[in-house]
Amino acid sequence: GENVEQHPSTLSVQEGDSAVIKCTYSDSASNYFPWYKQELGKRPQLIIDIRSNVGEKKDQRIAVTLNKTAKHFSLHITETQPEDSAVYFCAAADSSYKLIFGSGTRLLVRP
Amino acid sequence: GAGVSQSPSNKVTEKGKDVELRCDPISGHTALYWYRQSLGQGLEFLIYFQGNSAPDKSGLPSDRFSAERTGGSVSTLTIQRTQQEDSAVYLCASSILQSPSSPLHFGNGTRLTVT
């Protein structure tokens, strides 16, 4: 089955700097890669996603890139703000839509 | 509209007891997922229901864990003979699955503590 690895486990950046979180997946049949944000004490929520026929997707300060050949994808947050502090999860799914999540990255944005 | 509802929000039980966790998905959502989140850890896949298909139980950690989904709506996750390592937040999520990018909508979870 699918296995998703995520790095780093923790990331601390200065406000205004960029943050990058990387994930790799094992199942070449996976074709959908969402990212979820979980604020402290709250439920995970979808922030951006990408499908395997697209190499990059951007939404304001957030972008995701996908390298299908290497089976890795990354989340990029630019001009980080304190409210970006949260745990971020990547995930991968094949055509069955079963989502397998990475282990999470705790992002801390220092004001 | 109403989101995914889970009950109870907190459950404390003694080791060896059975527990039932309930999930009410968003109306019309055909897919329902159970995940487990241990303290400070990731989202561990447990089980996945999709429409009338047989559930994908590949993530259930042991035969003490089982789940059912009645009438394609409410789901119950049952843990028999609970152990301390079962302590975690159990998250339910549902999805409409009408498009590849249908997001998962998570409930607030049930925090299970086994003493």
JSON list of N, CA, C and O in Angstrom, two decimals, chain A residues 63-93:
[
{"chain": "A", "resi": 63, "resn": "ALA", "atom": "N", "xyz": [1.97, 27.54, -2.43]},
{"chain": "A", "resi": 63, "resn": "ALA", "atom": "CA", "xyz": [2.15, 26.84, -3.69]},
{"chain": "A", "resi": 63, "resn": "ALA", "atom": "C", "xyz": [2.53, 25.40, -3.41]},
{"chain": "A", "resi": 63, "resn": "ALA", "atom": "O", "xyz": [3.12, 25.09, -2.37]},
{"chain": "A", "resi": 64, "resn": "VAL", "atom": "N", "xyz": [2.16, 24.53, -4.32]},
{"chain": "A", "resi": 64, "resn": "VAL", "atom": "CA", "xyz": [2.55, 23.13, -4.21]},
{"chain": "A", "resi": 64, "resn": "VAL", "atom": "C", "xyz": [3.16, 22.71, -5.54]},
{"chain": "A", "resi": 64, "resn": "VAL", "atom": "O", "xyz": [2.70, 23.10, -6.61]},
{"chain": "A", "resi": 65, "resn": "THR", "atom": "N", "xyz": [4.25, 21.95, -5.46]},
{"chain": "A", "resi": 65, "resn": "THR", "atom": "CA", "xyz": [4.90, 21.42, -6.65]},
{"chain": "A", "resi": 65, "resn": "THR", "atom": "C", "xyz": [4.90, 19.91, -6.58]},
{"chain": "A", "resi": 65, "resn": "THR", "atom": "O", "xyz": [4.91, 19.32, -5.50]},
{"chain": "A", "resi": 66, "resn": "LEU", "atom": "N", "xyz": [4.87, 19.29, -7.73]},
{"chain": "A", "resi": 66, "resn": "LEU", "atom": "CA", "xyz": [4.82, 17.83, -7.82]},
{"chain": "A", "resi": 66, "resn": "LEU", "atom": "C", "xyz": [5.82, 17.35, -8.85]},
{"chain": "A", "resi": 66, "resn": "LEU", "atom": "O", "xyz": [5.85, 17.84, -9.99]},
{"chain": "A", "resi": 67, "resn": "ASN", "atom": "N", "xyz": [6.63, 16.39, -8.46]},
{"chain": "A", "resi": 67, "resn": "ASN", "atom": "CA", "xyz": [7.55, 15.71, -9.37]},
{"chain": "A", "resi": 67, "resn": "ASN", "atom": "C", "xyz": [7.14, 14.25, -9.40]},
{"chain": "A", "resi": 67, "resn": "ASN", "atom": "O", "xyz": [7.48, 13.47, -8.52]},
{"chain": "A", "resi": 68, "resn": "LYS", "atom": "N", "xyz": [6.37, 13.91, -10.43]},
{"chain": "A", "resi": 68, "resn": "LYS", "atom": "CA", "xyz": [5.80, 12.56, -10.48]},
{"chain": "A", "resi": 68, "resn": "LYS", "atom": "C", "xyz": [6.87, 11.50, -10.72]},
{"chain": "A", "resi": 68, "resn": "LYS", "atom": "O", "xyz": [6.79, 10.38, -10.22]},
{"chain": "A", "resi": 69, "resn": "THR", "atom": "N", "xyz": [7.89, 11.87, -11.47]},
{"chain": "A", "resi": 69, "resn": "THR", "atom": "CA", "xyz": [8.97, 10.92, -11.76]},
{"chain": "A", "resi": 69, "resn": "THR", "atom": "C", "xyz": [9.70, 10.52, -10.48]},
{"chain": "A", "resi": 69, "resn": "THR", "atom": "O", "xyz": [9.97, 9.35, -10.24]},
{"chain": "A", "resi": 70, "resn": "ALA", "atom": "N", "xyz": [9.99, 11.52, -9.67]},
{"chain": "A", "resi": 70, "resn": "ALA", "atom": "CA", "xyz": [10.70, 11.28, -8.42]},
{"chain": "A", "resi": 70, "resn": "ALA", "atom": "C", "xyz": [9.76, 10.91, -7.29]},
{"chain": "A", "resi": 70, "resn": "ALA", "atom": "O", "xyz": [10.21, 10.57, -6.19]},
{"chain": "A", "resi": 71, "resn": "LYS", "atom": "N", "xyz": [8.48, 11.02, -7.52]},
{"chain": "A", "resi": 71, "resn": "LYS", "atom": "CA", "xyz": [7.45, 10.73, -6.51]},
{"chain": "A", "resi": 71, "resn": "LYS", "atom": "C", "xyz": [7.64, 11.57, -5.26]},
{"chain": "A", "resi": 71, "resn": "LYS", "atom": "O", "xyz": [7.69, 11.06, -4.13]},
{"chain": "A", "resi": 72, "resn": "HIS", "atom": "N", "xyz": [7.79, 12.87, -5.49]},
{"chain": "A", "resi": 72, "resn": "HIS", "atom": "CA", "xyz": [7.78, 13.76, -4.34]},
{"chain": "A", "resi": 72, "resn": "HIS", "atom": "C", "xyz": [7.04, 15.05, -4.67]},
{"chain": "A", "resi": 72, "resn": "HIS", "atom": "O", "xyz": [6.92, 15.45, -5.82]},
{"chain": "A", "resi": 73, "resn": "PHE", "atom": "N", "xyz": [6.51, 15.66, -3.62]},
{"chain": "A", "resi": 73, "resn": "PHE", "atom": "CA", "xyz": [5.78, 16.92, -3.75]},
{"chain": "A", "resi": 73, "resn": "PHE", "atom": "C", "xyz": [6.07, 17.79, -2.54]},
{"chain": "A", "resi": 73, "resn": "PHE", "atom": "O", "xyz": [6.45, 17.28, -1.48]},
{"chain": "A", "resi": 74, "resn": "SER", "atom": "N", "xyz": [5.94, 19.08, -2.74]},
{"chain": "A", "resi": 74, "resn": "SER", "atom": "CA", "xyz": [6.35, 20.02, -1.71]},
{"chain": "A", "resi": 74, "resn": "SER", "atom": "C", "xyz": [5.33, 21.15, -1.55]},
{"chain": "A", "resi": 74, "resn": "SER", "atom": "O", "xyz": [4.65, 21.52, -2.51]},
{"chain": "A", "resi": 75, "resn": "LEU", "atom": "N", "xyz": [5.28, 21.66, -0.34]},
{"chain": "A", "resi": 75, "resn": "LEU", "atom": "CA", "xyz": [4.45, 22.82, -0.02]},
{"chain": "A", "resi": 75, "resn": "LEU", "atom": "C", "xyz": [5.37, 24.00, 0.24]},
{"chain": "A", "resi": 75, "resn": "LEU", "atom": "O", "xyz": [6.33, 23.88, 0.99]},
{"chain": "A", "resi": 76, "resn": "HIS", "atom": "N", "xyz": [5.05, 25.12, -0.40]},
{"chain": "A", "resi": 76, "resn": "HIS", "atom": "CA", "xyz": [5.86, 26.32, -0.24]},
{"chain": "A", "resi": 76, "resn": "HIS", "atom": "C", "xyz": [4.96, 27.43, 0.30]},
{"chain": "A", "resi": 76, "resn": "HIS", "atom": "O", "xyz": [3.91, 27.73, -0.29]},
{"chain": "A", "resi": 77, "resn": "ILE", "atom": "N", "xyz": [5.36, 28.01, 1.41]},
{"chain": "A", "resi": 77, "resn": "ILE", "atom": "CA", "xyz": [4.63, 29.16, 1.96]},
{"chain": "A", "resi": 77, "resn": "ILE", "atom": "C", "xyz": [5.57, 30.35, 1.94]},
{"chain": "A", "resi": 77, "resn": "ILE", "atom": "O", "xyz": [6.66, 30.31, 2.52]},
{"chain": "A", "resi": 78, "resn": "THR", "atom": "N", "xyz": [5.18, 31.41, 1.24]},
{"chain": "A", "resi": 78, "resn": "THR", "atom": "CA", "xyz": [6.01, 32.61, 1.18]},
{"chain": "A", "resi": 78, "resn": "THR", "atom": "C", "xyz": [5.47, 33.67, 2.13]},
{"chain": "A", "resi": 78, "resn": "THR", "atom": "O", "xyz": [4.31, 33.62, 2.55]},
{"chain": "A", "resi": 79, "resn": "GLU", "atom": "N", "xyz": [6.35, 34.60, 2.49]},
{"chain": "A", "resi": 79, "resn": "GLU", "atom": "CA", "xyz": [5.97, 35.73, 3.38]},
{"chain": "A", "resi": 79, "resn": "GLU", "atom": "C", "xyz": [5.19, 35.22, 4.59]},
{"chain": "A", "resi": 79, "resn": "GLU", "atom": "O", "xyz": [4.07, 35.67, 4.86]},
{"chain": "A", "resi": 80, "resn": "THR", "atom": "N", "xyz": [5.77, 34.28, 5.29]},
{"chain": "A", "resi": 80, "resn": "THR", "atom": "CA", "xyz": [5.06, 33.64, 6.40]},
{"chain": "A", "resi": 80, "resn": "THR", "atom": "C", "xyz": [4.61, 34.65, 7.45]},
{"chain": "A", "resi": 80, "resn": "THR", "atom": "O", "xyz": [5.27, 35.67, 7.71]},
{"chain": "A", "resi": 81, "resn": "GLN", "atom": "N", "xyz": [3.48, 34.32, 8.06]},
{"chain": "A", "resi": 81, "resn": "GLN", "atom": "CA", "xyz": [2.87, 35.15, 9.10]},
{"chain": "A", "resi": 81, "resn": "GLN", "atom": "C", "xyz": [2.63, 34.29, 10.33]},
{"chain": "A", "resi": 81, "resn": "GLN", "atom": "O", "xyz": [2.52, 33.07, 10.22]},
{"chain": "A", "resi": 82, "resn": "PRO", "atom": "N", "xyz": [2.55, 34.89, 11.51]},
{"chain": "A", "resi": 82, "resn": "PRO", "atom": "CA", "xyz": [2.33, 34.10, 12.73]},
{"chain": "A", "resi": 82, "resn": "PRO", "atom": "C", "xyz": [1.12, 33.17, 12.63]},
{"chain": "A", "resi": 82, "resn": "PRO", "atom": "O", "xyz": [1.14, 32.06, 13.18]},
{"chain": "A", "resi": 83, "resn": "GLU", "atom": "N", "xyz": [0.09, 33.58, 11.92]},
{"chain": "A", "resi": 83, "resn": "GLU", "atom": "CA", "xyz": [-1.10, 32.74, 11.81]},
{"chain": "A", "resi": 83, "resn": "GLU", "atom": "C", "xyz": [-0.89, 31.51, 10.92]},
{"chain": "A", "resi": 83, "resn": "GLU", "atom": "O", "xyz": [-1.75, 30.64, 10.84]},
{"chain": "A", "resi": 84, "resn": "ASP", "atom": "N", "xyz": [0.28, 31.44, 10.28]},
{"chain": "A", "resi": 84, "resn": "ASP", "atom": "CA", "xyz": [0.62, 30.23, 9.53]},
{"chain": "A", "resi": 84, "resn": "ASP", "atom": "C", "xyz": [1.11, 29.13, 10.46]},
{"chain": "A", "resi": 84, "resn": "ASP", "atom": "O", "xyz": [1.25, 27.98, 10.04]},
{"chain": "A", "resi": 85, "resn": "SER", "atom": "N", "xyz": [1.39, 29.47, 11.71]},
{"chain": "A", "resi": 85, "resn": "SER", "atom": "CA", "xyz": [1.86, 28.48, 12.67]},
{"chain": "A", "resi": 85, "resn": "SER", "atom": "C", "xyz": [0.79, 27.41, 12.87]},
{"chain": "A", "resi": 85, "resn": "SER", "atom": "O", "xyz": [-0.35, 27.73, 13.22]},
{"chain": "A", "resi": 86, "resn": "ALA", "atom": "N", "xyz": [1.16, 26.16, 12.63]},
{"chain": "A", "resi": 86, "resn": "ALA", "atom": "CA", "xyz": [0.21, 25.04, 12.70]},
{"chain": "A", "resi": 86, "resn": "ALA", "atom": "C", "xyz": [0.97, 23.77, 12.35]},
{"chain": "A", "resi": 86, "resn": "ALA", "atom": "O", "xyz": [2.17, 23.80, 12.08]},
{"chain": "A", "resi": 87, "resn": "VAL", "atom": "N", "xyz": [0.26, 22.67, 12.35]},
{"chain": "A", "resi": 87, "resn": "VAL", "atom": "CA", "xyz": [0.81, 21.41, 11.85]},
{"chain": "A", "resi": 87, "resn": "VAL", "atom": "C", "xyz": [0.27, 21.20, 10.44]},
{"chain": "A", "resi": 87, "resn": "VAL", "atom": "O", "xyz": [-0.94, 21.32, 10.21]},
{"chain": "A", "resi": 88, "resn": "TYR", "atom": "N", "xyz": [1.15, 20.91, 9.52]},
{"chain": "A", "resi": 88, "resn": "TYR", "atom": "CA", "xyz": [0.78, 20.70, 8.13]},
{"chain": "A", "resi": 88, "resn": "TYR", "atom": "C", "xyz": [0.97, 19.22, 7.77]},
{"chain": "A", "resi": 88, "resn": "TYR", "atom": "O", "xyz": [2.00, 18.62, 8.09]},
{"chain": "A", "resi": 89, "resn": "PHE", "atom": "N", "xyz": [-0.03, 18.67, 7.11]},
{"chain": "A", "resi": 89, "resn": "PHE", "atom": "CA", "xyz": [0.01, 17.27, 6.69]},
{"chain": "A", "resi": 89, "resn": "PHE", "atom": "C", "xyz": [-0.09, 17.19, 5.17]},
{"chain": "A", "resi": 89, "resn": "PHE", "atom": "O", "xyz": [-0.99, 17.79, 4.57]},
{"chain": "A", "resi": 90, "resn": "CYS", "atom": "N", "xyz": [0.79, 16.42, 4.56]},
{"chain": "A", "resi": 90, "resn": "CYS", "atom": "CA", "xyz": [0.62, 16.08, 3.17]},
{"chain": "A", "resi": 90, "resn": "CYS", "atom": "C", "xyz": [-0.10, 14.73, 3.10]},
{"chain": "A", "resi": 90, "resn": "CYS", "atom": "O", "xyz": [-0.17, 14.00, 4.09]},
{"chain": "A", "resi": 91, "resn": "ALA", "atom": "N", "xyz": [-0.65, 14.42, 1.95]},
{"chain": "A", "resi": 91, "resn": "ALA", "atom": "CA", "xyz": [-1.35, 13.16, 1.77]},
{"chain": "A", "resi": 91, "resn": "ALA", "atom": "C", "xyz": [-1.31, 12.75, 0.31]},
{"chain": "A", "resi": 91, "resn": "ALA", "atom": "O", "xyz": [-1.07, 13.59, -0.58]},
{"chain": "A", "resi": 92, "resn": "ALA", "atom": "N", "xyz": [-1.53, 11.48, 0.08]},
{"chain": "A", "resi": 92, "resn": "ALA", "atom": "CA", "xyz": [-1.57, 10.95, -1.28]},
{"chain": "A", "resi": 92, "resn": "ALA", "atom": "C", "xyz": [-2.71, 9.98, -1.41]},
{"chain": "A", "resi": 92, "resn": "ALA", "atom": "O", "xyz": [-3.05, 9.27, -0.46]},
{"chain": "A", "resi": 93, "resn": "ALA", "atom": "N", "xyz": [-3.32, 9.96, -2.59]},
{"chain": "A", "resi": 93, "resn": "ALA", "atom": "CA", "xyz": [-4.44, 9.06, -2.83]},
{"chain": "A", "resi": 93, "resn": "ALA", "atom": "C", "xyz": [-4.40, 8.57, -4.27]},
{"chain": "A", "resi": 93, "resn": "ALA", "atom": "O", "xyz": [-3.99, 9.29, -5.18]}
]
